Short mmCIF file of C-alpha atoms in Angstrom, two decimals:
data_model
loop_
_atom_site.label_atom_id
_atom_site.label_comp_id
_atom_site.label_asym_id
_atom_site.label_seq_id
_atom_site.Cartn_x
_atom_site.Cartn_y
_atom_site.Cartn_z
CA UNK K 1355 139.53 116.28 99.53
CA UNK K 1356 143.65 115.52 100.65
CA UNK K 1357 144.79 112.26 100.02
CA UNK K 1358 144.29 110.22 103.31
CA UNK K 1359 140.94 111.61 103.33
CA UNK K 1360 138.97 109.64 106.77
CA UNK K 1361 136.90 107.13 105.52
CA UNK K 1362 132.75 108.34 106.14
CA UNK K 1363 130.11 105.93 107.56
CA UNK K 1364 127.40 106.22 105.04
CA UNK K 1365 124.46 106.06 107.99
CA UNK K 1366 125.94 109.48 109.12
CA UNK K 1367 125.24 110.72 105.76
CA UNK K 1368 121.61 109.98 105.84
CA UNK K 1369 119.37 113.17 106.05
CA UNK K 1370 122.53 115.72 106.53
CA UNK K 1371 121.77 118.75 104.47
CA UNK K 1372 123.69 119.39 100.92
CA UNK K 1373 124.73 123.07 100.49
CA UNK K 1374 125.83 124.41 97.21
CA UNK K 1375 129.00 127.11 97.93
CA UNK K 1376 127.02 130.26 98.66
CA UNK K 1377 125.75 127.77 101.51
CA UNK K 1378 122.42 127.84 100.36
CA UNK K 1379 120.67 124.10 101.09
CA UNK K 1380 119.64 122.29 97.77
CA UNK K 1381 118.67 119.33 99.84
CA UNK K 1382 119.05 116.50 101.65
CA UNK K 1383 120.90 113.02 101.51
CA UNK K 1384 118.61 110.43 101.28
CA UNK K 1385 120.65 107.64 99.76
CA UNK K 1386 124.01 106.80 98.08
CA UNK K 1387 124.68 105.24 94.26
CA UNK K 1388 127.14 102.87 93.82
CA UNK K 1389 128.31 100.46 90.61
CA UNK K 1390 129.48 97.09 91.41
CA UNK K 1391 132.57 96.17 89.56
CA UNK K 1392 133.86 92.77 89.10
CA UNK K 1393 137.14 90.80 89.84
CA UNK K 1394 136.18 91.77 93.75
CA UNK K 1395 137.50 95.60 93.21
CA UNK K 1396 135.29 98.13 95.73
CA UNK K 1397 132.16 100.00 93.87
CA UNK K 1398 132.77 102.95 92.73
CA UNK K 1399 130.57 105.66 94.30
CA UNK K 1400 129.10 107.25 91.70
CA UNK K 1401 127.14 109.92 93.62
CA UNK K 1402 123.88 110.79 96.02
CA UNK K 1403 120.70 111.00 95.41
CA UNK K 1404 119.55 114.62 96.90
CA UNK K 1405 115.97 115.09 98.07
CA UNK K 1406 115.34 118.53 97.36
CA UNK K 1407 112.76 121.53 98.30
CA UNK K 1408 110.05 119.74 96.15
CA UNK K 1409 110.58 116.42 97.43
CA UNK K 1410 111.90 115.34 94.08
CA UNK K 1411 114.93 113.15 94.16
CA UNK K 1412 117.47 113.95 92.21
CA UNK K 1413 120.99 112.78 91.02
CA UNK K 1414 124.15 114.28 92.24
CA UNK K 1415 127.35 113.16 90.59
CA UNK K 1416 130.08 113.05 93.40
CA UNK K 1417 132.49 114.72 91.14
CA UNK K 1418 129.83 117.96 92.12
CA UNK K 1419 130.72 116.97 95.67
CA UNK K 1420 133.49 119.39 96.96
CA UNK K 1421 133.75 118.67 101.26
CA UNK K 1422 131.82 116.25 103.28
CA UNK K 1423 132.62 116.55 106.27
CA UNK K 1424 130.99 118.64 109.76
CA UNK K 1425 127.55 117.18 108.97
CA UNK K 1426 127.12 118.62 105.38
CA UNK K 1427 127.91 118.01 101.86
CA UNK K 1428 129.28 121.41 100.01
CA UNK K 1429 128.45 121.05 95.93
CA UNK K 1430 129.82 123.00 93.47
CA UNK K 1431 126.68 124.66 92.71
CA UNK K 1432 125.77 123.19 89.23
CA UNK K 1433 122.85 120.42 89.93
CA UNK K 1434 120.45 118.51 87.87
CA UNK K 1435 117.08 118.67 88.54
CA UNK K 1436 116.39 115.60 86.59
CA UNK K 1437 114.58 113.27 88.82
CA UNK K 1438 116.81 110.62 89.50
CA UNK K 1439 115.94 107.24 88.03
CA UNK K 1440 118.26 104.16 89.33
CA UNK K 1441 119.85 101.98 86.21
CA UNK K 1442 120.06 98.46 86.48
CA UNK K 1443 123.87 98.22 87.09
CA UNK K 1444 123.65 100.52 89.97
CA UNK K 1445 123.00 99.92 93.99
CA UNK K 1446 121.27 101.85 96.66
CA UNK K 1447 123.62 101.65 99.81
CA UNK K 1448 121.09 102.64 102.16
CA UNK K 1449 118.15 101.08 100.37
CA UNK K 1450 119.83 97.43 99.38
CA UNK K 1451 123.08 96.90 101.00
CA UNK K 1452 122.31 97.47 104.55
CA UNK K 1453 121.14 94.49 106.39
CA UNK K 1454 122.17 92.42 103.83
CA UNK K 1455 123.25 88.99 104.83
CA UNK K 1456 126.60 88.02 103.29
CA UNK K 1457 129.62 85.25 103.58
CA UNK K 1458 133.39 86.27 105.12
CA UNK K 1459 135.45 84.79 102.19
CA UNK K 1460 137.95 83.09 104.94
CA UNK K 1461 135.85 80.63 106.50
CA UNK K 1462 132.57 81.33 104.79
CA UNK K 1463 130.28 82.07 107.89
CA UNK K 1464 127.59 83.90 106.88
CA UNK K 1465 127.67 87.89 108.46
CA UNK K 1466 124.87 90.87 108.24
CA UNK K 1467 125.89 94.54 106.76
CA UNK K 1468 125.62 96.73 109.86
CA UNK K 1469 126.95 100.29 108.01
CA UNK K 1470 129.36 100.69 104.49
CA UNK K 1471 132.42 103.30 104.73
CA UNK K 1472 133.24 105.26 101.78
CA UNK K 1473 136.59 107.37 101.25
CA UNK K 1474 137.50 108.95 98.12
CA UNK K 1475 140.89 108.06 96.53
CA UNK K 1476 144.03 109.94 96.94
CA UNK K 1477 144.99 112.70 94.30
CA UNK K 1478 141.48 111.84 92.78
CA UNK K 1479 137.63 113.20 92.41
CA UNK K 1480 136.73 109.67 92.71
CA UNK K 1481 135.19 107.36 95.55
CA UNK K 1482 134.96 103.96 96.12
CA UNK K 1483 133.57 101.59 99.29
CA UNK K 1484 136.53 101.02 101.60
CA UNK K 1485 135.42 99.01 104.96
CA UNK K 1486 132.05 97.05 105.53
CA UNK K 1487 131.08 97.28 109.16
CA UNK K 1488 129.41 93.53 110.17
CA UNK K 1489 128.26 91.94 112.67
CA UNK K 1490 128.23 87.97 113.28
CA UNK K 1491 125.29 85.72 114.47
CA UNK K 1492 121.89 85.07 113.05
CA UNK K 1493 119.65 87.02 111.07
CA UNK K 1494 117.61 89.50 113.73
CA UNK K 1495 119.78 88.89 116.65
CA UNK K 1496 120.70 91.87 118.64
CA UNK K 1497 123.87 93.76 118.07
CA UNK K 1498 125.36 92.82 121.45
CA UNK K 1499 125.14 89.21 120.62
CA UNK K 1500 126.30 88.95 117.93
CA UNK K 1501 130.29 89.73 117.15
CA UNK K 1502 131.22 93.00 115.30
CA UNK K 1503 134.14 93.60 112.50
CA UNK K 1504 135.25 95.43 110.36
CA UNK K 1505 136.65 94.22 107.20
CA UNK K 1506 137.66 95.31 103.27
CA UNK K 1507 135.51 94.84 100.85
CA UNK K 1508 137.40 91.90 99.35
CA UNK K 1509 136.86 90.04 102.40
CA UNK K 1510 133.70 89.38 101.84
CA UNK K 1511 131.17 87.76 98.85
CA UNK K 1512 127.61 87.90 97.99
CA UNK K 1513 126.71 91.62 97.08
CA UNK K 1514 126.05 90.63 93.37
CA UNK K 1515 123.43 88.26 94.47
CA UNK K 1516 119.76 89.36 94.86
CA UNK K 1517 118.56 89.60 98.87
CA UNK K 1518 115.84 87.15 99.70
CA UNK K 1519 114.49 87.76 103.39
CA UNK K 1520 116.58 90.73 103.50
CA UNK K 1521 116.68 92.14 107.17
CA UNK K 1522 116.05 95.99 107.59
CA UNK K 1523 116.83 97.13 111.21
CA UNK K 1524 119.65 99.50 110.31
CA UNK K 1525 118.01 101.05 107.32
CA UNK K 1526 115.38 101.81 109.74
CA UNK K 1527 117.97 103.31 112.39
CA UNK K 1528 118.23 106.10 109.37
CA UNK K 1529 114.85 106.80 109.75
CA UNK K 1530 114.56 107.83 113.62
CA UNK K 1531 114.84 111.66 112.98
CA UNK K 1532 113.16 111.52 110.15
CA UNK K 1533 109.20 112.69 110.01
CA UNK K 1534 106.54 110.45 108.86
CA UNK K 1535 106.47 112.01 105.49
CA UNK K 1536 109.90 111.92 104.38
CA UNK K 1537 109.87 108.48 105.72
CA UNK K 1538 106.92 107.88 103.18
CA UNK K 1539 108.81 109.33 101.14
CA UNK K 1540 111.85 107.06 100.95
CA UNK K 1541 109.26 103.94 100.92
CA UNK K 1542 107.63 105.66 98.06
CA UNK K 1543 111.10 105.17 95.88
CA UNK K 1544 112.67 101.51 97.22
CA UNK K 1545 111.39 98.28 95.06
CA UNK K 1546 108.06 96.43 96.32
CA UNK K 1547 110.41 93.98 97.83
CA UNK K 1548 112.03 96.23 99.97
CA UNK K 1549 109.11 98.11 101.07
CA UNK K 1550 107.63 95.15 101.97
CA UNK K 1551 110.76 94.65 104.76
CA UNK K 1552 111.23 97.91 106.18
CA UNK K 1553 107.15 97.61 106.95
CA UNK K 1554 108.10 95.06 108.26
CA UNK K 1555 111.00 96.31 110.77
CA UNK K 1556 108.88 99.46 111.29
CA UNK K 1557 106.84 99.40 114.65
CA UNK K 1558 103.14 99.63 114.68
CA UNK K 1559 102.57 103.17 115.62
CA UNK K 1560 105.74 104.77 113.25
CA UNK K 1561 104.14 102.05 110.34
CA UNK K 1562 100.99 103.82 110.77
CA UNK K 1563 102.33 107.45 110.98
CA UNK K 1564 104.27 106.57 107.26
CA UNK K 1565 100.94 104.36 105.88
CA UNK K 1566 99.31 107.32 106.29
CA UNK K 1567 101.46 109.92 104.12
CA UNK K 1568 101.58 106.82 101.35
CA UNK K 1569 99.72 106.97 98.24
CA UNK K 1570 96.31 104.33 98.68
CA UNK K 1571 97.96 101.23 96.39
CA UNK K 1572 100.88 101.35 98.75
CA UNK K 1573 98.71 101.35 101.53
CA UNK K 1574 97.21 98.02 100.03
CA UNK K 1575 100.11 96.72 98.87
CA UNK K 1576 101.91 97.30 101.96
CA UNK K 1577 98.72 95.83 103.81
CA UNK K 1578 98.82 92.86 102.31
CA UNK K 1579 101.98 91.61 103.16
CA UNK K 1580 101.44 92.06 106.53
CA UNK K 1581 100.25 88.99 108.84
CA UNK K 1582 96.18 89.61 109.15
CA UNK K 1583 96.74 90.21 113.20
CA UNK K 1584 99.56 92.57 112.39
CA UNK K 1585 97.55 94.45 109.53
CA UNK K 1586 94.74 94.76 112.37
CA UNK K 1587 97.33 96.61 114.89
CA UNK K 1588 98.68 98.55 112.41
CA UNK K 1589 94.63 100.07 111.59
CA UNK K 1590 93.87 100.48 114.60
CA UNK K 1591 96.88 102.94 115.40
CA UNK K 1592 96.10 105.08 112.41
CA UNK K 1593 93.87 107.84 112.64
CA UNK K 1594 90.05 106.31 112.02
CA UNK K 1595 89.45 107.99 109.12
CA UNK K 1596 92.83 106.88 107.32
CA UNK K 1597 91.96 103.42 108.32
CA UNK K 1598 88.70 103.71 106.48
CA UNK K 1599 89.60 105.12 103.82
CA UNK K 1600 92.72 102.25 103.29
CA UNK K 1601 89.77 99.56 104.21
CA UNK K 1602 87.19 101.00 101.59
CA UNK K 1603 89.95 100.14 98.78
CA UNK K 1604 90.06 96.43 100.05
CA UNK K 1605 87.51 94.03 98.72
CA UNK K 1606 84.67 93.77 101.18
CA UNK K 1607 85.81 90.44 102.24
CA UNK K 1608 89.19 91.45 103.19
CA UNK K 1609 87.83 94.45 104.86
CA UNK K 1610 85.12 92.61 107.35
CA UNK K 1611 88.11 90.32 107.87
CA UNK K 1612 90.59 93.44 109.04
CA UNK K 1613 87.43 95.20 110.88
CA UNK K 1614 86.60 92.03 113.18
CA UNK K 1615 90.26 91.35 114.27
CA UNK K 1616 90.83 94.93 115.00
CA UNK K 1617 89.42 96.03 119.00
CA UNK K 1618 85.72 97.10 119.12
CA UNK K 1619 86.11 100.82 120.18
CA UNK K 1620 88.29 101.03 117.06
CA UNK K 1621 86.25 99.08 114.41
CA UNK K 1622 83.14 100.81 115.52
CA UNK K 1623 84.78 104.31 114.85
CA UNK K 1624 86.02 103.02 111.41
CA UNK K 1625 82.63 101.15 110.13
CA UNK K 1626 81.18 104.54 111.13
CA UNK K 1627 83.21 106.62 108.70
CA UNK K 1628 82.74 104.23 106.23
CA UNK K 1629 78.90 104.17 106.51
CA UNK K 1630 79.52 108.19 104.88
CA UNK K 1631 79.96 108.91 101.37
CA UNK K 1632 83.92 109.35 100.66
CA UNK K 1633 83.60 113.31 99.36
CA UNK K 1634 81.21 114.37 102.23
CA UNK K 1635 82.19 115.95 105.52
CA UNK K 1636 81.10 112.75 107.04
CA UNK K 1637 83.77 110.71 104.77
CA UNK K 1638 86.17 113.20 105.34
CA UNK K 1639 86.31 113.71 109.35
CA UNK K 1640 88.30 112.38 111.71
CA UNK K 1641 86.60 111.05 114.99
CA UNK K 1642 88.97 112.03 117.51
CA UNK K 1643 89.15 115.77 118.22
CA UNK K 1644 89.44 117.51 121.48
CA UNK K 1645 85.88 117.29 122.99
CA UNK K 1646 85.74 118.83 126.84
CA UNK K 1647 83.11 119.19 128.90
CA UNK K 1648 81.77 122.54 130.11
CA UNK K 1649 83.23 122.46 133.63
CA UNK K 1650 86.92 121.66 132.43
CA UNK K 1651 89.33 124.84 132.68
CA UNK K 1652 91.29 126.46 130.03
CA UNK K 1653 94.36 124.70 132.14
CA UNK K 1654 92.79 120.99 131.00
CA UNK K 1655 91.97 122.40 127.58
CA UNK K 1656 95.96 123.38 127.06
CA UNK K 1657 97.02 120.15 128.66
CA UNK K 1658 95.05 118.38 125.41
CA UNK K 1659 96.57 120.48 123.22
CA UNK K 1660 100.03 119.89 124.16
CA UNK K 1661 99.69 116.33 123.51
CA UNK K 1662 102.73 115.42 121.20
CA UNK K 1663 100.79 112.73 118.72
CA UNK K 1664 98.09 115.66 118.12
CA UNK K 1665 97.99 116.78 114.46
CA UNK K 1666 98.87 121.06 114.54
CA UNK K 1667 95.00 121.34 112.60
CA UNK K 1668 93.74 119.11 115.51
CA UNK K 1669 95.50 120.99 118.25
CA UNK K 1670 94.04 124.47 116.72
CA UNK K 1671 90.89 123.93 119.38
CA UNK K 1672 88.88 122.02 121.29
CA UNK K 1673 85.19 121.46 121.19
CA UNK K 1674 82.83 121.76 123.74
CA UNK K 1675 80.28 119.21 124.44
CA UNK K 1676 77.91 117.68 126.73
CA UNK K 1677 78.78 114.50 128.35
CA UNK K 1678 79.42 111.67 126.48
CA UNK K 1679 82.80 113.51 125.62
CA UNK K 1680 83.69 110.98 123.12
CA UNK K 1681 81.99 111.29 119.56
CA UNK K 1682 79.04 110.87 119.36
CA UNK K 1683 78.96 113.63 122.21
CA UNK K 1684 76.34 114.87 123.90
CA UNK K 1685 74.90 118.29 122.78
CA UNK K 1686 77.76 120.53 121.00
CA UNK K 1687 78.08 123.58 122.36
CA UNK K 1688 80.22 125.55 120.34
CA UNK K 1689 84.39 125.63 119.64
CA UNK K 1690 87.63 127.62 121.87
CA UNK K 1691 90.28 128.11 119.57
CA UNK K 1692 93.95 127.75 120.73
CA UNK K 1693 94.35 131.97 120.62
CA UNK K 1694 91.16 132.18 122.85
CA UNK K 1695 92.65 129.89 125.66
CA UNK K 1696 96.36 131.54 125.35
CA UNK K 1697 94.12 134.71 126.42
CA UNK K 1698 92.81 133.53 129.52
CA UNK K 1699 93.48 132.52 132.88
CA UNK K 1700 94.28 129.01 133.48
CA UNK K 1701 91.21 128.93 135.60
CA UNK K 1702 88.66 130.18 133.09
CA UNK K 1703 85.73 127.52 132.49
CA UNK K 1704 86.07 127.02 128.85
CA UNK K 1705 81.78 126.71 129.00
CA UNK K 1706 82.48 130.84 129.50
CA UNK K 1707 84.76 131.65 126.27
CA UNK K 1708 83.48 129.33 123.79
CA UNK K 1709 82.55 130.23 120.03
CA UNK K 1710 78.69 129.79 119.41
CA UNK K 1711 79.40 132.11 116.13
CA UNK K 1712 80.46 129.04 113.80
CA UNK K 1713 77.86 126.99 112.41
CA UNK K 1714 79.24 123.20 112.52
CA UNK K 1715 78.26 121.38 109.39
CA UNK K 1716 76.55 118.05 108.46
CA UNK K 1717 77.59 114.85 107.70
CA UNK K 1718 76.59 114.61 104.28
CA UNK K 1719 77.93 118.26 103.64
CA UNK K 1720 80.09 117.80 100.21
CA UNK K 1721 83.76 118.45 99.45
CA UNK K 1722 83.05 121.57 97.89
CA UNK K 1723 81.02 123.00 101.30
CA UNK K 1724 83.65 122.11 103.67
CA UNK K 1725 86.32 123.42 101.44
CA UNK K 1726 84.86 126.99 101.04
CA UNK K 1727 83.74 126.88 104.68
CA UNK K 1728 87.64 126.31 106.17
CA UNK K 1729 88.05 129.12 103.46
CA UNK K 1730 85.28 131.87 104.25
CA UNK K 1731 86.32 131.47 107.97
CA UNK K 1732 89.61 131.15 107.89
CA UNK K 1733 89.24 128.12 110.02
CA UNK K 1734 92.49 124.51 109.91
CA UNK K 1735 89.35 122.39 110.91
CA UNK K 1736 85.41 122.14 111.26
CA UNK K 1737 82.71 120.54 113.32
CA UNK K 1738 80.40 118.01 112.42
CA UNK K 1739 77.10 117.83 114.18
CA UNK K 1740 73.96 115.32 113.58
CA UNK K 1741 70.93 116.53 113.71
CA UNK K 1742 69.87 115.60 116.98
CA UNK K 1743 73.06 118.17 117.85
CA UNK K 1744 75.73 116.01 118.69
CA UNK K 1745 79.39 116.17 117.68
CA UNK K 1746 80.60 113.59 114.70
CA UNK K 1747 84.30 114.14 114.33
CA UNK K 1748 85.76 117.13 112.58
CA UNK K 1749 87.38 117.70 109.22
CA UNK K 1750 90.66 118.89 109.15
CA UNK K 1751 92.20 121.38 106.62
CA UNK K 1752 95.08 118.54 105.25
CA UNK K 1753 92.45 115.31 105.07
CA UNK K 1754 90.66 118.00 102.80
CA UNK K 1755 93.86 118.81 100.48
CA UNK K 1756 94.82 115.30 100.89
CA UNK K 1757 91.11 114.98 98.06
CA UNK K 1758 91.91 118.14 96.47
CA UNK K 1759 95.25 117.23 94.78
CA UNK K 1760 95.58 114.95 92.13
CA UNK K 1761 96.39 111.01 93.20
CA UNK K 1762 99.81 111.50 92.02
CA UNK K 1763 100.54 114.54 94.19
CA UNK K 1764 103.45 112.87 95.92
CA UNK K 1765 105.27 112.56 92.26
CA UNK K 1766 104.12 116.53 91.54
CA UNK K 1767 107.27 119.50 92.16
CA UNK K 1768 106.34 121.81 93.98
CA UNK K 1769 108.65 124.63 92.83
CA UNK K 1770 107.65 126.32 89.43
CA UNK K 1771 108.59 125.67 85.83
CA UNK K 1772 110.77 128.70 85.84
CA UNK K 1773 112.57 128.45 89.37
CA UNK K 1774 113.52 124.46 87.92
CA UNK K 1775 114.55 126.26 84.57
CA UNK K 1776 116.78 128.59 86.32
CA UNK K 1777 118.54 125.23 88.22
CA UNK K 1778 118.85 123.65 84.77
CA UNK K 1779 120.39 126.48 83.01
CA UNK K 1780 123.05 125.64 84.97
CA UNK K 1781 123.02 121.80 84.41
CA UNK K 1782 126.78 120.64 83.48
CA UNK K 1783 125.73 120.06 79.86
CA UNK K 1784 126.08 123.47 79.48
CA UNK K 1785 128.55 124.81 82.16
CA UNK K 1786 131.73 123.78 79.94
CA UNK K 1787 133.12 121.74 82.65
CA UNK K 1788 134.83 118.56 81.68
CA UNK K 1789 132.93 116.05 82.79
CA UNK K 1790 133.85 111.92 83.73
CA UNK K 1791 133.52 109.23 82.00
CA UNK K 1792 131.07 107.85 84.00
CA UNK K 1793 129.42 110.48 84.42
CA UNK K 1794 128.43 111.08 80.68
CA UNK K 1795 127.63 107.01 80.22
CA UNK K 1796 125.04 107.74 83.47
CA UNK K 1797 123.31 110.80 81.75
CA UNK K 1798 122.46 112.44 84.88
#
């Protein structure tokens, strides 16, 4: 970029797509790397870490970065599919600087780090932190009472020092178009400390949605920083049979704890699933499908679907059941898949199209059962019946994959061996471009 490049607000960088010059996306932002430097100079920016196709997080030196600028980083093609590893000289910007409480040198009043601005320096492949964008008042006070500057780096002291109590509400703002999974994701790679306070900023319903893509000792470690009440709230909005499978890795007098602060309705449902062994259909399902009665229309039916916190295997059909209509049901009838009711009228009894073909399975069906089942019938979820015929729950197709894959799936590329050889062929160690200094001391 020109000298007098504008100066870039790192929280619009978070997420933006990274496109390599035949505008093919490698990835996405998900964080920045800079090296303090003493004597008060700005950090040098010493590049981004990239989430890419596999959800593997890699290092990209910013002397690969050509443009930013229109809501995209342009590369110059060559990237490292190393996983990125941070050294112990380096920061996270988005990860440990924002929210960060720190003293104004003139005067000394203590300010919080709202958003960083970066700019890289004229006639030069090199960036540095320009501006710090703060805001005065107490910890946790809302932006509009609370005075907001913007000031040099130089102006202001404490970066070097490690965060105790460290706030987390504009991290979080990064996170708002972000899905539960790549949020996970991010969780997955920041310290146990700072975990530990974005759970904390996170609300009850979006903590749950992320608990639930997080591998189990997260879950527990995450759970047990959380104030018992708020630990209870946080259960009770995840699905039932996430909940009981976090609870079953809790000692059992933690978990009675957690199941008698949590509401009835939702501890019942929970204690249920955990009554089942873990690999049967019984540990597996959840207990909150789509159950209608026979009278209800394919109009009501579509109107459950649509619902927006409705899993796409959950939404794939309803079930059709006697009255109670919440599990245990009364007598299952049979299953109308989504295709079925886009066929029909609105007014078509769903009683009158329903599938009596599919034999629901038991509760104490194993792993291997349901798994061939969703397979022989091409089916994203199953029933599960009792004997006396009513309706348990249902298993869907990702709570099954979710005990298929290794526990260390979330750490596993997706892409093969050869597609991440044909990346690394190109890796700068053998492109015969020059590379920086710091560059070659980082090894990425």
């Amino acid at each position: 970029m020109a000298a007098g490049a504008p100066r870039i607000f790192v929280s619009h960088l978070s997420g933006v797509p990274v496109f390599d010059p035949n505008g093919d996306q490698v990835g996405r932002v998900r964080d920045l790397v800079a090296m303090l430097r003493v004597g008060g100079r700005p950090p040098r920016l010493l590049g981004l870490v990239v989430e890419v196709v596999s959800r593997r997080r890699i290092f990209l030196p910013m002397t690969r970065v050509t443009g930013v600028e229109s809501g995209q980083v342009i590369t110059t093609g060559v990237v490292n599919m190393r996983r990125f590893e941070q050294r112990p000289t380096e920061r996270l910007i988005l990860g440990e600087l924002l929210d960060r409480r720190v003293r104004l040198v003139a005067g000394g009043e203590e300010v919080t780090v709202l958003d960083v601005a970066i700019q890289q320096l004229p006639a030069r492949r090199d960036w540095e932190i320009d501006r710090i964008f703060l805001r005065k008042g107490k910890s946790g006070a809302l932006r509009r009472r609370g005075e907001t500057l913007t000031v040099e780096w130089s102006a202001v002291t404490g970066f070097s020092l490690e965060e105790h109590g460290q706030g987390a509400e504009n991290l979080v703002a990064t996170f708002e178009q972000m899905r539960p999974a790549d949020v996970a994701n991010v969780l997955h790679h920041l310290t146990p400390k700072r975990r530990a306070e974005v759970a904390n900023a996170l609300d009850d319903d979006r903590l749950a949605d992320v608990m639930e893509e997080l591998p189990e000792d997260e879950q527990v470690e995450i759970l047990g920083k959380l104030k018992e009440e708020r630990a209870a709230d946080v259960l009770e909005a995840m699905d039932p049979d996430d909940a009981a499978d976090l609870l079953s890795e809790l000692p059992e007098d933690d978990k009675e704890r957690l199941l008698t602060l949590m509401r009835p309705d939702d501890a019942a449902d929970v204690r249920r699933l955990l009554s089942y062994e873990e690999n049967t259909a019984g540990g597996l399902m959840t207990t909150e499908p789509i159950v209608l009665r026979p009278d209800a229309t394919v109009a009501d039916a579509l109107a459950r679907v649509r619902q927006a916190d409705l899993s796409p295997a959950l939404a794939a059909q309803v079930y059709v059941c006697r009255p109670p209509d919440e599990t245990p049901t009364g007598k299952y009838l049979g299953t109308v898949h989504f295709q079925r009711l886009l066929r029909d009228p609105p007014f078509t009894l769903v009683s009158s199209i329903v599938d009596t073909g599919l034999p629901p399975l038991r509760p104490d069906a194993l792993l291997p059962v349901v798994t061939s089942y969703l397979a022989a019938y091409n089916m994203v979820a199953v029933p599960v019946v009792d004997e006396s015929g009513s309706l348990l729950g249902a298993v869907t197709v990702d709570d099954v994959l979710d005990h298929l894959l290794p526990d260390d799936w979330r750490e596993t590329d997706f892409h093969s061996e050869s597609a991440e050889e044909s990346w690394q062929s190109g890796d700068r160690e053998g492109s015969g471009e020059p590379e920086d200094a710091e560059g070659v001391a980082r090894g990425h």
